[in-house]
XYZ file of C-alpha atoms in Angstrom:
385
model
C 4.731 21.324 -21.959
C 0.864 21.108 -23.310
C -1.066 19.029 -20.789
C -4.901 18.694 -21.101
C -7.406 20.680 -18.761
C -7.938 17.419 -16.818
C -4.363 16.420 -16.377
C -2.999 19.969 -15.332
C -5.047 19.831 -12.489
C -3.136 16.487 -11.290
C -0.558 17.512 -8.685
C 2.818 15.630 -10.089
C 3.637 12.425 -8.394
C 5.488 12.846 -5.214
C 7.005 9.151 -5.921
C 7.675 10.213 -9.544
C 9.386 12.936 -8.824
C 11.556 11.538 -6.250
C 12.448 7.863 -7.326
C 15.561 7.237 -8.860
C 16.622 11.159 -8.344
C 20.139 11.988 -7.396
C 20.538 12.778 -3.606
C 22.932 15.540 -2.287
C 23.806 14.422 1.328
C 25.892 15.383 4.168
C 29.323 13.642 4.896
C 28.475 10.475 6.549
C 27.469 7.560 3.937
C 23.869 7.875 2.635
C 21.535 5.603 4.310
C 18.072 5.518 2.648
C 14.919 4.876 4.831
C 12.555 6.479 1.979
C 12.260 3.264 -0.134
C 8.609 1.542 0.031
C 9.459 -1.907 -0.582
C 11.009 -4.687 1.216
C 14.911 -4.967 0.866
C 15.220 -8.869 0.114
C 15.575 -10.767 -3.243
C 12.664 -12.461 -5.070
C 12.973 -16.016 -4.137
C 14.886 -18.284 -6.384
C 12.232 -20.469 -7.128
C 10.015 -17.898 -8.576
C 12.838 -16.363 -10.527
C 13.312 -19.686 -12.117
C 9.680 -20.176 -12.820
C 9.664 -16.910 -14.554
C 12.851 -17.919 -16.486
C 11.462 -21.114 -17.618
C 8.573 -19.559 -18.670
C 10.126 -17.208 -21.094
C 10.563 -19.873 -23.317
C 6.959 -21.213 -23.660
C 5.919 -20.248 -26.896
C 2.038 -19.473 -25.875
C 3.902 -16.731 -23.395
C 5.739 -15.040 -26.734
C 2.135 -14.231 -28.015
C -1.098 -12.500 -27.228
C -2.244 -14.062 -24.125
C -6.088 -14.004 -22.765
C -7.128 -9.957 -21.730
C -8.420 -11.099 -18.591
C -5.656 -13.634 -17.411
C -4.494 -17.351 -17.519
C -7.131 -19.943 -16.071
C -4.235 -20.922 -13.970
C -3.151 -17.459 -12.740
C -6.791 -16.792 -11.695
C -7.489 -20.371 -9.843
C -4.074 -19.534 -7.836
C -5.640 -16.418 -6.641
C -8.858 -18.198 -5.335
C -6.884 -20.842 -3.497
C -4.691 -18.345 -1.874
C -7.799 -16.101 -0.583
C -9.526 -19.411 0.564
C -6.171 -20.910 2.001
C -5.159 -17.341 4.179
C -8.592 -15.757 4.518
C -11.219 -18.133 3.933
C -12.941 -16.298 1.465
C -14.414 -18.169 -1.326
C -14.158 -16.356 -5.213
C -15.496 -16.792 -8.567
C -12.361 -16.797 -10.780
C -14.319 -15.306 -13.555
C -16.608 -12.929 -11.800
C -14.773 -11.480 -8.912
C -11.041 -11.557 -9.979
C -9.247 -9.295 -11.814
C -5.495 -9.390 -12.532
C -3.568 -5.917 -12.630
C -0.162 -4.760 -13.771
C 0.638 -3.417 -10.582
C -1.588 -2.521 -7.832
C -1.030 1.215 -8.682
C -3.228 0.594 -11.961
C -6.348 -0.633 -10.108
C -6.085 1.948 -7.559
C -5.724 4.595 -9.770
C -8.462 3.461 -12.333
C -11.080 2.479 -10.112
C -12.974 5.879 -9.827
C -13.232 6.107 -13.380
C -14.691 2.959 -13.722
C -17.303 3.610 -11.150
C -17.608 7.068 -10.043
C -19.519 10.096 -12.039
C -17.969 13.640 -12.366
C -18.920 15.722 -9.074
C -19.319 12.671 -6.983
C -17.375 12.457 -3.421
C -14.456 9.873 -2.998
C -13.347 9.623 0.766
C -9.396 9.584 0.650
C -7.322 8.464 4.096
C -5.508 11.211 5.436
C -2.859 10.139 6.284
C -2.870 7.698 3.584
C -1.196 6.817 -0.139
C -0.499 9.823 -2.159
C -1.499 8.770 -5.448
C -5.291 7.529 -4.669
C -5.978 11.510 -5.085
C -4.951 11.294 -9.012
C -7.242 8.473 -9.588
C -10.176 10.624 -8.288
C -9.320 13.907 -10.146
C -8.701 11.950 -13.473
C -12.587 10.847 -12.990
C -13.786 14.474 -12.596
C -14.900 13.381 -8.693
C -14.461 15.248 -5.564
C -11.835 14.209 -2.856
C -12.335 14.610 0.435
C -10.079 13.645 3.354
C -11.273 10.865 5.651
C -9.302 12.180 8.527
C -7.421 9.396 10.732
C -6.425 10.142 14.158
C -3.760 8.876 16.167
C -2.493 6.691 17.461
C -4.481 4.075 15.824
C -5.641 5.878 12.513
C -8.590 4.145 11.945
C -12.063 5.621 10.394
C -15.031 6.934 13.124
C -17.693 7.084 11.102
C -19.869 8.522 13.681
C -17.769 11.619 13.620
C -18.240 12.378 9.874
C -21.144 14.397 8.398
C -24.186 12.697 7.797
C -24.771 14.647 4.692
C -21.124 13.999 3.377
C -21.436 9.747 4.132
C -24.781 10.092 2.163
C -23.360 11.698 -0.876
C -19.974 9.608 -0.961
C -19.653 7.218 -3.891
C -16.219 5.594 -2.968
C -14.206 4.736 -0.294
C -10.464 3.992 -0.158
C -8.940 2.094 3.288
C -5.228 0.896 3.493
C -4.277 -1.367 6.163
C -1.632 -1.756 7.216
C -1.913 1.875 6.824
C 0.972 3.359 4.358
C 2.355 5.858 5.874
C 1.210 5.193 9.783
C 2.067 1.415 10.282
C -1.256 0.934 11.848
C -3.371 -2.040 11.286
C -7.142 -2.910 11.567
C -9.052 -5.519 13.384
C -11.731 -7.102 11.952
C -14.376 -5.290 14.008
C -13.063 -2.402 11.956
C -14.216 -3.866 8.663
C -17.412 -5.197 10.236
C -18.052 -1.598 11.125
C -17.321 -0.364 7.892
C -19.634 -2.729 5.784
C -22.338 -1.821 8.414
C -22.162 1.827 7.916
C -22.672 1.356 4.401
C -24.774 -1.697 3.767
C -27.460 -0.844 1.615
C -26.415 2.284 0.367
C -24.751 3.428 -3.084
C -21.238 3.783 -1.581
C -18.758 1.368 -2.310
C -15.355 0.226 -0.602
C -11.917 -0.527 -1.953
C -9.258 -1.743 0.329
C -5.323 -1.587 -0.578
C -3.863 -4.504 0.964
C -0.659 -3.821 -0.488
C 1.198 -4.587 3.066
C -0.906 -7.735 3.998
C 1.643 -9.868 4.860
C 3.025 -7.850 7.821
C 1.066 -7.802 10.874
C 2.817 -8.018 14.109
C -0.007 -8.386 16.937
C -2.104 -10.332 15.018
C -2.789 -11.688 11.167
C -3.950 -8.729 9.351
C -7.725 -9.797 8.253
C -8.929 -9.109 4.562
C -11.938 -7.166 4.404
C -13.915 -9.511 2.130
C -13.968 -11.453 5.520
C -16.633 -9.309 7.073
C -20.516 -10.562 6.510
C -21.893 -8.903 3.329
C -18.406 -7.201 2.370
C -18.588 -8.674 -1.231
C -21.973 -6.766 -1.545
C -19.814 -3.073 -1.757
C -16.253 -3.903 -1.524
C -13.167 -5.248 -3.211
C -9.711 -5.381 -2.149
C -6.620 -5.454 -4.269
C -3.644 -7.524 -3.458
C 0.308 -6.748 -4.268
C 2.607 -9.536 -4.833
C 5.257 -6.741 -4.351
C 6.071 -6.754 -0.944
C 5.391 -9.959 0.601
C 6.877 -11.810 -2.633
C 9.657 -8.961 -2.940
C 8.188 -8.683 -6.609
C 7.895 -5.121 -7.082
C 9.876 -4.872 -10.333
C 7.334 -7.499 -11.611
C 4.235 -5.019 -11.517
C 1.698 -7.984 -10.149
C -1.620 -7.734 -8.418
C -4.906 -8.320 -8.326
C -8.375 -7.095 -7.325
C -10.952 -9.597 -5.878
C -14.896 -9.127 -4.492
C -17.776 -7.244 -5.486
C -18.617 -8.505 -8.944
C -19.761 -5.188 -10.446
C -16.607 -3.280 -9.527
C -14.367 -6.160 -10.743
C -16.011 -6.287 -13.770
C -16.131 -2.285 -14.711
C -12.103 -2.659 -13.701
C -11.658 -5.567 -16.267
C -13.746 -3.418 -18.968
C -11.608 -0.443 -18.297
C -8.646 -2.697 -18.525
C -9.851 -4.528 -22.223
C -9.651 -1.055 -23.738
C -6.076 0.206 -22.059
C -3.883 -2.933 -22.204
C -3.655 -6.479 -24.050
C -3.319 -8.801 -21.157
C -0.419 -9.826 -18.995
C 3.030 -11.070 -20.387
C 2.185 -14.806 -19.727
C 5.467 -15.253 -18.114
C 4.709 -13.011 -15.445
C 1.858 -14.839 -14.625
C 3.290 -17.950 -14.779
C 5.808 -16.645 -12.108
C 2.958 -15.029 -10.033
C 1.071 -18.408 -10.095
C 4.055 -20.257 -8.706
C 4.413 -17.395 -6.069
C 1.160 -17.992 -4.741
C 0.931 -21.724 -4.667
C 4.413 -22.382 -3.172
C 5.863 -19.648 -1.115
C 3.087 -18.938 2.096
C 6.117 -19.718 4.478
C 8.250 -16.889 3.088
C 5.379 -14.514 3.505
C 5.667 -15.601 7.556
C 9.400 -15.193 7.363
C 8.919 -11.535 6.122
C 6.533 -10.681 8.692
C 9.202 -12.270 11.243
C 12.108 -10.235 9.973
C 10.023 -7.026 10.030
C 8.264 -7.655 13.158
C 12.262 -7.927 14.651
C 13.474 -4.750 12.964
C 10.176 -2.862 14.297
C 11.066 -4.075 18.135
C 15.004 -3.549 17.730
C 14.186 0.169 16.452
C 11.574 1.059 18.348
C 13.600 0.145 21.589
C 16.221 2.088 20.740
C 14.009 5.323 20.000
C 12.336 4.648 23.533
C 15.703 5.225 24.995
C 15.743 8.750 24.296
C 11.985 9.115 23.966
C 11.659 9.810 20.453
C 7.751 10.312 19.813
C 6.563 7.830 17.142
C 3.255 6.226 16.377
C 2.405 2.584 17.181
C 3.795 0.430 14.192
C 1.572 -2.391 14.257
C 1.843 -3.785 10.511
C 3.506 -2.951 7.448
C 7.287 -1.925 6.987
C 7.261 1.733 8.015
C 7.491 3.712 11.042
C 5.616 7.153 11.402
C 7.968 9.555 13.534
C 6.933 12.837 14.985
C 9.344 15.781 13.585
C 10.618 17.970 16.564
C 8.644 20.871 17.308
C 10.471 23.188 15.546
C 10.179 21.470 12.226
C 7.540 20.375 9.775
C 8.043 17.181 7.900
C 9.485 18.636 4.884
C 11.882 21.125 6.811
C 12.835 17.658 9.125
C 13.679 15.907 5.879
C 15.908 18.309 4.877
C 17.733 18.191 7.856
C 18.049 14.893 8.407
C 19.644 14.312 4.755
C 21.989 17.408 5.390
C 23.194 16.607 9.073
C 22.645 12.737 9.110
C 22.692 11.771 5.599
C 19.479 9.787 6.087
C 16.749 10.170 3.835
C 12.959 9.946 4.669
C 9.667 10.533 3.458
C 8.203 13.778 4.646
C 4.483 13.268 5.806
C 3.093 16.007 3.873
C 2.678 14.038 0.576
C 0.252 11.621 2.732
C -2.309 14.286 3.555
C -2.623 17.237 5.750
C -2.402 15.604 8.834
C 0.967 14.301 8.070
C 2.196 17.621 8.327
C 4.391 17.437 11.267
C 5.383 13.707 10.560
C 8.328 12.031 8.489
C 7.800 8.246 7.130
C 10.673 5.756 8.109
C 11.435 2.726 5.823
C 12.548 -0.214 7.900
C 13.646 -1.951 4.621
C 17.098 -2.032 5.284
C 19.726 -4.845 6.698
C 20.279 -4.838 10.481
C 23.800 -2.835 10.148
C 22.331 -0.289 8.279
C 18.992 -0.188 10.661
C 21.285 0.209 13.741
C 23.370 2.689 12.464
C 20.483 4.870 11.560
C 19.125 4.296 14.790
C 22.325 5.667 16.689
C 22.260 8.784 13.947
C 18.874 9.709 15.147
C 19.511 9.160 18.542
C 21.959 12.028 18.225
C 19.445 14.519 17.915
C 17.319 13.703 20.498
C 18.064 17.235 22.095
C 15.801 18.420 19.437
C 12.582 17.227 20.872
C 13.623 18.961 24.306
């Protein structure tokens, strides 16, 4: 295979390698706890809107590169309604064909070769690819248990001064930790007046179990240096639609829009119509999603507590961060669970060096499967002794 030098330096995507692969497992029926999306169907009203939009003549042609006016207005209204954040729909909104595109493309838009980018460790694995594609220098932003929050006073001053971009993600994938508004206030204060910019991956925004998840843009001065990337995949059960958006700092948004104007010719109009309908009509559905996953979290962790299986506090998102037994790392424990219990999980190592002794468990399962998985996990509690 011929690869450019730049592409050759980028490791294969863990999820690209594993999604859809044939899984060989033990004798029990397979329970997939590695899936990274909620398990429910897309609401019927959104599907009906999408179906009807297919027949609109204007959606069978090119649309405006940077999105329909009504979609951008729906985004503005959604942020005002949920976060009391005012946005300019032309200057502070960028629609995305899946939020991963924005997260991976951003460094090429605003970071120069050799500049430092701080990546959360543990954190979403594919941020790294964007940094390497920009010929920038990735550096770990170590997040420590149990809360996995940044501690700016513990980072080398020279590193902070030389950082061009910081990635944050709360609720955190993979740890299930959530941030308070103070965390974002402190982050904005830390980098105010500097050259550093911030991107907050808000993919699991709908899932906050101790409190509603705040937007980083609610912090004073946030739009001077930060953008937030929001996904419709998780909260609205629309992962296959590949729709999201970035909002916030004008210069960063305009850079993303310029990049996109050279890489694709606008989002399919029917997708925009479906997304507009979702944002305008399904606030109650987001709350139902949160209630479902909080109940699953409570039931699942109560069972783990019976046998003292060690896990980190899950205060948001859809994942639980389970510590491996003493004689295992994440990869060997993943193989053990698949062979012995027919449970598929994600090893912690792809999420950063500080995930080495963990596995990520998704709660995107129906109640029967979730309880069956719990009983199987409890059967190996002796490994933790």
